[in-house]
mmCIF file of C-alpha atoms in Angstrom:
data_model
loop_
_atom_site.group_PDB
_atom_site.id
_atom_site.type_symbol
_atom_site.label_atom_id
_atom_site.label_comp_id
_atom_site.label_asym_id
_atom_site.label_seq_id
_atom_site.Cartn_x
_atom_site.Cartn_y
_atom_site.Cartn_z
ATOM 1 C CA MET L 1 0.516 -0.284 -0.301
ATOM 2 C CA SER L 2 1.333 3.143 -1.044
ATOM 3 C CA THR L 3 1.697 6.125 1.595
ATOM 4 C CA ALA L 4 -0.266 7.888 0.288
ATOM 5 C CA HIS L 5 -2.808 5.188 0.534
ATOM 6 C CA GLU L 6 -1.904 4.805 4.121
ATOM 7 C CA ALA L 7 -2.691 9.230 4.893
ATOM 8 C CA HIS L 8 -5.885 9.001 3.070
ATOM 9 C CA THR L 9 -6.948 6.180 5.487
ATOM 10 C CA ILE L 10 -5.743 7.454 7.799
ATOM 11 C CA ARG L 11 -7.274 10.790 8.393
ATOM 12 C CA GLY L 12 -10.448 9.867 7.103
ATOM 13 C CA THR L 13 -10.816 7.441 10.656
ATOM 14 C CA LEU L 14 -10.016 10.995 12.440
ATOM 15 C CA PRO L 15 -13.448 13.507 13.788
ATOM 16 C CA ARG L 16 -13.210 16.718 11.099
ATOM 17 C CA ASP L 17 -11.621 19.488 12.916
ATOM 18 C CA THR L 18 -8.909 16.820 14.339
ATOM 19 C CA ALA L 19 -8.655 16.909 10.279
ATOM 20 C CA ALA L 20 -8.438 20.195 9.587
ATOM 21 C CA PRO L 21 -7.850 21.732 13.393
ATOM 22 C CA ALA L 22 -9.409 25.232 13.240
ATOM 23 C CA GLY L 23 -7.558 27.970 14.248
ATOM 24 C CA PRO L 24 -8.486 29.609 17.446
ATOM 25 C CA THR L 25 -11.338 31.786 16.885
ATOM 26 C CA ARG L 26 -11.692 35.849 18.174
ATOM 27 C CA LEU L 27 -13.645 35.053 20.867
ATOM 28 C CA SER L 28 -11.668 32.111 22.237
ATOM 29 C CA ARG L 29 -8.083 34.585 21.838
ATOM 30 C CA LEU L 30 -10.090 37.212 23.746
ATOM 31 C CA LEU L 31 -11.261 34.874 26.879
ATOM 32 C CA ASP L 32 -7.271 33.672 26.797
ATOM 33 C CA HIS L 33 -6.806 36.762 28.572
ATOM 34 C CA VAL L 34 -8.826 36.092 31.464
ATOM 35 C CA PRO L 35 -7.084 34.503 34.532
ATOM 36 C CA GLY L 36 -7.569 30.963 35.386
ATOM 37 C CA ARG L 37 -8.609 29.677 32.216
ATOM 38 C CA ARG L 38 -7.099 26.280 31.456
ATOM 39 C CA SER L 39 -3.751 26.191 28.713
ATOM 40 C CA ARG L 40 -4.491 25.896 25.235
ATOM 41 C CA PRO L 41 -4.185 21.712 23.343
ATOM 42 C CA PRO L 42 -0.750 22.056 21.683
ATOM 43 C CA ASP L 43 -0.462 22.678 17.802
ATOM 44 C CA GLY L 44 -2.361 20.434 16.135
ATOM 45 C CA GLY L 45 -5.305 19.562 18.908
ATOM 46 C CA SER L 46 -9.023 19.664 18.469
ATOM 47 C CA THR L 47 -10.133 22.522 20.098
ATOM 48 C CA THR L 48 -13.806 21.909 19.855
ATOM 49 C CA ALA L 49 -14.382 20.919 23.180
ATOM 50 C CA ARG L 50 -12.552 24.032 24.891
ATOM 51 C CA GLU L 51 -14.724 25.610 22.163
ATOM 52 C CA LEU L 52 -18.025 24.625 22.875
ATOM 53 C CA ALA L 53 -17.107 24.420 26.635
ATOM 54 C CA LEU L 54 -15.666 28.288 26.586
ATOM 55 C CA ARG L 55 -19.399 29.766 25.205
ATOM 56 C CA ARG L 56 -21.145 27.847 27.361
ATOM 57 C CA ARG L 57 -20.151 29.233 30.325
ATOM 58 C CA LEU L 58 -20.557 32.510 28.338
ATOM 59 C CA LEU L 59 -24.200 31.934 27.672
ATOM 60 C CA LEU L 60 -24.992 30.892 30.747
ATOM 61 C CA GLY L 61 -23.507 33.752 32.687
ATOM 62 C CA LEU L 62 -24.875 36.788 30.624
ATOM 63 C CA THR L 63 -28.358 34.600 31.004
ATOM 64 C CA ALA L 64 -27.882 34.738 34.852
ATOM 65 C CA VAL L 65 -26.536 38.034 34.817
ATOM 66 C CA LEU L 66 -29.105 39.528 32.568
ATOM 67 C CA THR L 67 -32.009 38.054 34.391
ATOM 68 C CA LEU L 68 -30.682 39.682 38.184
ATOM 69 C CA CYS L 69 -30.169 43.093 36.487
ATOM 70 C CA LEU L 70 -33.059 42.795 34.496
ATOM 71 C CA PHE L 71 -35.023 41.469 38.295
ATOM 72 C CA VAL L 72 -33.938 44.607 39.169
ATOM 73 C CA SER L 73 -34.546 46.737 37.100
ATOM 74 C CA TYR L 74 -38.404 46.215 35.939
ATOM 75 C CA GLU L 75 -38.878 46.240 40.318
ATOM 76 C CA GLY L 76 -37.512 49.874 40.122
ATOM 77 C CA VAL L 77 -40.367 50.869 38.454
ATOM 78 C CA HIS L 78 -43.205 48.484 39.391
ATOM 79 C CA GLY L 79 -42.549 48.100 43.340
ATOM 80 C CA ASP L 80 -43.845 51.602 44.087
ATOM 81 C CA ALA L 81 -46.706 51.076 41.468
ATOM 82 C CA ASP L 82 -49.198 49.041 43.778
ATOM 83 C CA PRO L 83 -48.748 51.194 46.968
ATOM 84 C CA LEU L 84 -49.026 54.906 45.696
ATOM 85 C CA ARG L 85 -52.786 53.004 43.810
ATOM 86 C CA THR L 86 -53.726 51.326 46.718
ATOM 87 C CA SER L 87 -52.352 54.040 49.110
ATOM 88 C CA SER L 88 -51.113 57.130 48.475
ATOM 89 C CA ALA L 89 -52.124 58.533 46.073
ATOM 90 C CA PRO L 90 -55.583 58.053 48.433
ATOM 91 C CA ALA L 91 -54.115 59.915 50.892
ATOM 92 C CA VAL L 92 -53.642 63.225 48.775
ATOM 93 C CA LEU L 93 -57.148 62.765 47.517
ATOM 94 C CA ALA L 94 -58.897 62.225 51.180
ATOM 95 C CA ILE L 95 -56.520 65.387 52.012
ATOM 96 C CA ASP L 96 -57.770 66.979 49.096
ATOM 97 C CA THR L 97 -61.803 66.390 50.525
ATOM 98 C CA ALA L 98 -61.263 67.164 53.879
ATOM 99 C CA GLN L 99 -59.947 70.288 53.236
ATOM 100 C CA HIS L 100 -62.026 71.061 50.785
ATOM 101 C CA ALA L 101 -65.339 70.330 53.108
ATOM 102 C CA LEU L 102 -63.490 72.233 55.881
ATOM 103 C CA ASP L 103 -63.847 75.101 54.036
ATOM 104 C CA GLN L 104 -67.830 75.184 52.307
ATOM 105 C CA ALA L 105 -68.327 73.966 56.687
ATOM 106 C CA GLN L 106 -66.708 77.498 57.003
ATOM 107 C CA ARG L 107 -69.107 78.595 54.878
ATOM 108 C CA GLU L 108 -72.687 76.978 55.734
ATOM 109 C CA ALA L 109 -71.398 78.434 59.720
ATOM 110 C CA THR L 110 -71.011 82.282 58.578
ATOM 111 C CA ALA L 111 -73.218 82.326 56.077
ATOM 112 C CA THR L 112 -76.599 84.323 56.687
ATOM 113 C CA PRO L 113 -78.735 82.922 58.028
ATOM 114 C CA PRO L 114 -75.929 79.442 59.227
ATOM 115 C CA SER L 115 -76.765 76.481 58.277
ATOM 116 C CA THR L 116 -77.231 73.768 61.050
ATOM 117 C CA SER L 117 -77.468 70.723 58.431
ATOM 118 C CA GLY L 118 -75.066 72.022 55.472
ATOM 119 C CA PHE L 119 -72.241 72.076 58.573
ATOM 120 C CA GLN L 120 -72.411 69.243 59.899
ATOM 121 C CA GLU L 121 -72.712 67.572 57.106
ATOM 122 C CA GLN L 122 -69.273 68.616 55.359
ATOM 123 C CA ILE L 123 -67.814 67.972 59.009
ATOM 124 C CA SER L 124 -69.079 64.463 58.522
ATOM 125 C CA VAL L 125 -67.034 64.928 54.763
ATOM 126 C CA ALA L 126 -64.150 65.798 56.628
ATOM 127 C CA ALA L 127 -64.154 62.996 59.100
ATOM 128 C CA GLN L 128 -64.483 60.167 57.187
ATOM 129 C CA SER L 129 -61.307 61.651 54.471
ATOM 130 C CA LEU L 130 -59.099 61.989 56.961
ATOM 131 C CA ALA L 131 -60.191 58.370 58.909
ATOM 132 C CA VAL L 132 -59.613 57.485 54.937
ATOM 133 C CA ALA L 133 -56.520 59.305 55.161
ATOM 134 C CA ALA L 134 -55.517 57.343 58.675
ATOM 135 C CA SER L 135 -56.530 54.186 57.190
ATOM 136 C CA ASP L 136 -53.304 54.373 54.372
ATOM 137 C CA ASP L 137 -50.468 55.148 56.780
ATOM 138 C CA VAL L 138 -50.109 58.720 55.619
ATOM 139 C CA GLY L 139 -47.106 59.862 56.696
ATOM 140 C CA GLY L 140 -46.388 56.807 59.081
ATOM 141 C CA PRO L 141 -46.913 56.761 63.159
ATOM 142 C CA ALA L 142 -45.812 60.929 63.199
ATOM 143 C CA GLY L 143 -48.724 61.284 60.372
ATOM 144 C CA ARG L 144 -51.467 59.297 62.027
ATOM 145 C CA GLN L 145 -50.180 60.928 65.463
ATOM 146 C CA ALA L 146 -50.958 64.261 63.316
ATOM 147 C CA LEU L 147 -54.343 62.961 62.075
ATOM 148 C CA GLN L 148 -55.585 62.968 65.524
ATOM 149 C CA THR L 149 -54.433 65.803 66.280
ATOM 150 C CA VAL L 150 -56.590 67.486 63.307
ATOM 151 C CA ALA L 151 -59.447 65.008 64.460
ATOM 152 C CA GLY L 152 -59.493 66.770 67.736
ATOM 153 C CA LEU L 153 -58.924 70.371 66.619
ATOM 154 C CA ILE L 154 -62.216 69.501 64.532
ATOM 155 C CA THR L 155 -64.052 68.727 67.312
ATOM 156 C CA VAL L 156 -63.190 71.673 69.292
ATOM 157 C CA TYR L 157 -63.931 73.665 65.733
ATOM 158 C CA THR L 158 -67.802 72.272 65.602
ATOM 159 C CA GLY L 159 -68.703 72.081 69.402
ATOM 160 C CA MET L 160 -67.356 77.083 68.938
ATOM 161 C CA VAL L 161 -69.474 76.831 65.918
ATOM 162 C CA GLN L 162 -72.555 74.907 67.493
ATOM 163 C CA LYS L 163 -72.277 77.037 70.172
ATOM 164 C CA ALA L 164 -72.352 80.250 68.350
ATOM 165 C CA GLN L 165 -75.160 78.557 66.124
ATOM 166 C CA LEU L 166 -77.718 79.085 69.338
ATOM 167 C CA GLU L 167 -76.850 82.605 69.977
ATOM 168 C CA THR L 168 -78.441 85.443 67.909
ATOM 169 C CA GLU L 169 -77.271 86.453 64.525
ATOM 170 C CA SER L 170 -76.325 89.795 66.567
ATOM 171 C CA GLY L 171 -75.265 88.619 69.544
ATOM 172 C CA VAL L 172 -71.588 89.250 71.290
ATOM 173 C CA LEU L 173 -70.635 85.431 72.132
ATOM 174 C CA ARG L 174 -71.984 84.559 68.645
ATOM 175 C CA ASP L 175 -69.248 86.859 67.199
ATOM 176 C CA ALA L 176 -66.076 85.341 70.083
ATOM 177 C CA TYR L 177 -67.104 82.325 69.563
ATOM 178 C CA LEU L 178 -67.111 82.323 65.177
ATOM 179 C CA ARG L 179 -63.618 84.615 65.759
ATOM 180 C CA TYR L 180 -62.527 81.367 67.862
ATOM 181 C CA ALA L 181 -63.438 78.620 65.451
ATOM 182 C CA LYS L 182 -61.675 80.155 62.791
ATOM 183 C CA SER L 183 -58.181 80.710 64.715
ATOM 184 C CA VAL L 184 -58.388 76.740 65.754
ATOM 185 C CA LEU L 185 -59.326 76.334 62.332
ATOM 186 C CA ASP L 186 -56.607 78.705 60.420
ATOM 187 C CA ASP L 187 -54.099 79.474 63.423
ATOM 188 C CA LYS L 188 -50.550 79.595 60.705
ATOM 189 C CA ASP L 189 -49.123 77.470 63.745
ATOM 190 C CA SER L 190 -51.273 75.702 65.208
ATOM 191 C CA GLY L 191 -54.584 75.041 63.015
ATOM 192 C CA ILE L 192 -56.400 72.871 61.109
ATOM 193 C CA THR L 193 -55.236 74.266 57.172
ATOM 194 C CA PRO L 194 -51.191 74.145 58.791
ATOM 195 C CA ARG L 195 -51.656 70.895 60.075
ATOM 196 C CA LEU L 196 -52.926 70.248 57.072
ATOM 197 C CA ASN L 197 -51.539 71.247 54.345
ATOM 198 C CA GLN L 198 -48.037 69.966 55.988
ATOM 199 C CA LEU L 199 -48.912 66.590 55.700
ATOM 200 C CA GLN L 200 -50.177 66.827 52.585
ATOM 201 C CA ARG L 201 -47.105 68.518 51.350
ATOM 202 C CA GLU L 202 -45.340 65.497 52.935
ATOM 203 C CA GLN L 203 -47.672 62.553 51.446
ATOM 204 C CA ARG L 204 -46.970 64.728 47.846
ATOM 205 C CA GLY L 205 -43.397 64.100 48.429
ATOM 206 C CA VAL L 206 -44.042 60.332 48.975
ATOM 207 C CA VAL L 207 -46.085 60.977 45.661
ATOM 208 C CA LYS L 208 -42.990 62.074 43.752
ATOM 209 C CA ARG L 209 -40.251 59.814 44.871
ATOM 210 C CA GLN L 210 -42.833 56.787 44.280
ATOM 211 C CA THR L 211 -43.089 58.235 40.676
ATOM 212 C CA SER L 212 -39.764 59.152 39.982
ATOM 213 C CA PHE L 213 -37.347 57.932 37.291
ATOM 214 C CA GLY L 214 -33.586 58.913 38.247
ATOM 215 C CA TRP L 215 -30.296 57.434 37.092
ATOM 216 C CA VAL L 216 -29.726 55.012 38.972
ATOM 217 C CA LEU L 217 -33.802 53.619 36.862
ATOM 218 C CA ARG L 218 -31.679 54.758 34.506
ATOM 219 C CA LEU L 219 -28.760 52.930 35.029
ATOM 220 C CA ALA L 220 -30.184 49.548 35.360
ATOM 221 C CA TRP L 221 -31.792 50.094 31.906
ATOM 222 C CA GLY L 222 -29.099 50.392 30.396
ATOM 223 C CA VAL L 223 -27.203 47.816 31.635
ATOM 224 C CA VAL L 224 -30.129 45.205 30.793
ATOM 225 C CA ALA L 225 -29.657 47.388 27.550
ATOM 226 C CA LEU L 226 -25.976 46.245 27.302
ATOM 227 C CA LEU L 227 -26.862 42.718 28.539
ATOM 228 C CA VAL L 228 -29.562 42.327 25.811
ATOM 229 C CA LEU L 229 -26.894 43.215 23.205
ATOM 230 C CA ALA L 230 -24.120 41.119 24.642
ATOM 231 C CA LEU L 231 -26.315 38.547 25.420
ATOM 232 C CA ALA L 232 -27.862 38.527 21.615
ATOM 233 C CA ALA L 233 -24.444 38.796 19.752
ATOM 234 C CA ALA L 234 -23.053 35.119 21.622
ATOM 235 C CA LEU L 235 -25.798 33.857 20.674
ATOM 236 C CA LEU L 236 -25.357 34.277 16.861
ATOM 237 C CA GLU L 237 -21.888 33.730 17.103
ATOM 238 C CA THR L 238 -22.166 30.251 18.694
ATOM 239 C CA GLN L 239 -24.767 29.780 16.213
ATOM 240 C CA VAL L 240 -22.425 30.804 13.401
ATOM 241 C CA PHE L 241 -20.088 28.680 15.120
ATOM 242 C CA LEU L 242 -21.898 25.474 15.365
ATOM 243 C CA ARG L 243 -23.139 25.735 11.775
ATOM 244 C CA ARG L 244 -19.147 26.365 11.034
ATOM 245 C CA ARG L 245 -17.577 24.204 12.756
ATOM 246 C CA PHE L 246 -20.570 20.973 12.529
ATOM 247 C CA ARG L 247 -21.975 21.655 9.310
ATOM 248 C CA ARG L 248 -25.373 22.230 11.033
ATOM 249 C CA ARG L 249 -28.433 24.968 8.998
ATOM 250 C CA TYR L 250 -29.224 25.999 13.000
ATOM 251 C CA SER L 251 -29.798 25.306 16.510
ATOM 252 C CA ARG L 252 -33.082 25.130 17.327
ATOM 253 C CA GLN L 253 -32.519 25.418 21.033
ATOM 254 C CA LEU L 254 -30.211 28.280 20.218
ATOM 255 C CA LEU L 255 -32.811 30.425 18.147
ATOM 256 C CA ALA L 256 -35.218 29.553 20.616
ATOM 257 C CA ALA L 257 -33.130 30.468 23.633
ATOM 258 C CA GLY L 258 -33.009 34.439 21.165
ATOM 259 C CA ALA L 259 -36.650 34.065 20.530
ATOM 260 C CA LEU L 260 -37.766 33.887 24.325
ATOM 261 C CA MET L 261 -34.764 36.704 25.244
ATOM 262 C CA VAL L 262 -36.383 38.519 22.579
ATOM 263 C CA ALA L 263 -39.828 38.504 23.226
ATOM 264 C CA GLY L 264 -39.303 38.100 27.041
ATOM 265 C CA VAL L 265 -37.090 41.473 27.432
ATOM 266 C CA ALA L 266 -39.927 43.648 24.870
ATOM 267 C CA THR L 267 -42.947 42.687 26.527
ATOM 268 C CA LEU L 268 -41.310 43.933 30.591
ATOM 269 C CA VAL L 269 -39.615 47.223 28.594
ATOM 270 C CA LEU L 270 -43.693 47.276 27.004
ATOM 271 C CA PHE L 271 -45.069 46.782 30.533
ATOM 272 C CA SER L 272 -42.486 49.096 32.271
ATOM 273 C CA VAL L 273 -43.122 52.024 30.101
ATOM 274 C CA TRP L 274 -46.657 51.651 30.126
ATOM 275 C CA THR L 275 -46.929 51.797 34.188
ATOM 276 C CA HIS L 276 -44.407 54.319 34.655
ATOM 277 C CA GLY L 277 -46.664 56.423 31.963
ATOM 278 C CA GLY L 278 -50.187 56.092 34.772
ATOM 279 C CA MET L 279 -47.070 56.837 37.757
ATOM 280 C CA ALA L 280 -46.363 59.873 35.891
ATOM 281 C CA ASP L 281 -50.283 60.836 34.668
ATOM 282 C CA THR L 282 -51.052 60.224 38.584
ATOM 283 C CA ARG L 283 -48.074 62.400 39.614
ATOM 284 C CA GLY L 284 -49.433 64.921 37.157
ATOM 285 C CA LEU L 285 -53.352 65.039 38.757
ATOM 286 C CA LEU L 286 -51.853 64.755 42.343
ATOM 287 C CA ASP L 287 -49.393 67.720 42.235
ATOM 288 C CA ARG L 288 -51.686 70.310 42.877
ATOM 289 C CA SER L 289 -54.825 71.499 45.227
ATOM 290 C CA LEU L 290 -58.284 69.929 43.955
ATOM 291 C CA SER L 291 -61.842 70.814 45.046
ATOM 292 C CA GLY L 292 -65.363 69.348 44.863
ATOM 293 C CA ARG L 293 -65.400 68.206 41.076
ATOM 294 C CA GLY L 294 -62.169 68.299 40.987
ATOM 295 C CA VAL L 295 -61.154 65.565 43.465
ATOM 296 C CA THR L 296 -64.304 63.139 42.153
ATOM 297 C CA ASP L 297 -62.603 63.436 38.945
ATOM 298 C CA ALA L 298 -58.773 62.986 39.896
ATOM 299 C CA ARG L 299 -60.126 60.034 41.954
ATOM 300 C CA GLN L 300 -61.018 58.812 38.480
ATOM 301 C CA GLN L 301 -58.490 59.358 36.409
ATOM 302 C CA THR L 302 -56.057 58.177 39.060
ATOM 303 C CA ALA L 303 -57.386 54.506 39.038
ATOM 304 C CA SER L 304 -58.117 54.458 35.742
ATOM 305 C CA HIS L 305 -54.143 55.312 34.663
ATOM 306 C CA LEU L 306 -52.951 52.976 37.661
ATOM 307 C CA ALA L 307 -55.056 50.518 36.616
ATOM 308 C CA HIS L 308 -53.393 46.626 35.864
ATOM 309 C CA THR L 309 -50.578 47.852 37.196
ATOM 310 C CA GLY L 310 -50.999 44.919 39.605
ATOM 311 C CA PHE L 311 -50.724 42.607 37.152
ATOM 312 C CA ARG L 312 -48.452 43.797 35.454
ATOM 313 C CA ALA L 313 -45.959 43.926 38.743
ATOM 314 C CA ALA L 314 -46.501 40.032 39.575
ATOM 315 C CA ALA L 315 -44.764 39.399 35.608
ATOM 316 C CA THR L 316 -41.203 40.074 38.242
ATOM 317 C CA LEU L 317 -41.611 36.289 39.119
ATOM 318 C CA TRP L 318 -41.636 35.631 35.364
ATOM 319 C CA ILE L 319 -38.031 36.884 34.868
ATOM 320 C CA PHE L 320 -36.694 34.590 37.088
ATOM 321 C CA ILE L 321 -38.614 31.980 35.403
ATOM 322 C CA GLY L 322 -37.601 33.108 31.844
ATOM 323 C CA GLY L 323 -33.909 32.923 32.611
ATOM 324 C CA LEU L 324 -34.158 30.028 34.047
ATOM 325 C CA LEU L 325 -35.666 28.750 30.544
ATOM 326 C CA LEU L 326 -32.524 30.324 28.899
ATOM 327 C CA MET L 327 -29.974 29.141 30.829
ATOM 328 C CA LEU L 328 -31.508 25.446 30.557
ATOM 329 C CA LEU L 329 -32.195 25.658 26.791
ATOM 330 C CA ALA L 330 -28.864 27.539 26.172
ATOM 331 C CA GLU L 331 -27.154 24.696 28.035
ATOM 332 C CA THR L 332 -29.335 21.591 25.586
ATOM 333 C CA GLY L 333 -28.541 23.047 23.179
ATOM 334 C CA LEU L 334 -24.555 22.874 23.691
ATOM 335 C CA ARG L 335 -24.511 20.014 25.816
ATOM 336 C CA GLN L 336 -25.453 17.344 22.868
ATOM 337 C CA HIS L 337 -22.231 18.012 20.943
ATOM 338 C CA ILE L 338 -19.837 18.299 24.420
ATOM 339 C CA ASN L 339 -20.968 15.556 25.035
ATOM 340 C CA ASP L 340 -20.046 13.955 22.082
ATOM 341 C CA TYR L 341 -16.104 14.880 22.270
ATOM 342 C CA ARG L 342 -16.578 13.324 26.582
ATOM 343 C CA PHE L 343 -15.814 16.365 27.622
ATOM 344 C CA ARG L 344 -15.648 16.991 31.346
ATOM 345 C CA PRO L 345 -14.682 20.703 32.752
ATOM 346 C CA GLN L 346 -12.510 20.927 34.857
#
């Protein structure tokens, strides 16, 4: 048998990448500088196992980091949506309602003739609104204490007005009672109105913090965008590598991983845009004093702006589920080829 024939026979029994060893790819050359990397096989040896393991670790690592960053970014947008809908916004509107009711009560008390029934009706509205604000835990313990103080002052105010209503319209005592009642209502240091104004400013500050999209969130979403691009590039490069090395058109698992990543991230971004837009619109509504019909309209619009935020916030759990699916698809897409070379990472 000729020497050429023997060489041809030997080459036919070797794996394709051993018969014609491929040079190191740009990705492998780049990661050769990472500390702790194993040395490359000797010249002429197969690099396929090493290349597969490298891409496996890269895909799993990028997916894990992307999942974590996406969770933090998504939670940063949606974490305050439910407290805003159920607590902060109703509290702001309740205080607005109480302030408007107290203004109306003062007008009824000083009208000619005064309206006893109208005054009592407005005082009842104010008391109920403050009870709603207290149930929403306005301002924490300090806010609850302030609301209790206001409730006590309203009782004093109501008693003074009721005493005035028992006097004749031109009586001196009537004017004295009304002046004292007005001081309880409007005194700049300890009156009901200044206390409610302070509570309202604090609560609007809470709404502002809950609806803000500051530099931390912008940075987090910027990192997410970079990681999405990096993972997409890694999936594409791996797909090209498998096609060149194993003569396969595509890997179904890697294609599914790419489709899942794009669809999942796009859905989460869309949910975040909707939620943040609704929260910003709510802040715009609550950032000014409201009264009468304006409070009712604002309550309806707030409910509309913040509708479905609870459903979208629940998608946080699916971020981890999607991350695990991505890792599973990447693992199964490469595991078969790794097993074919009987390679075990050290």
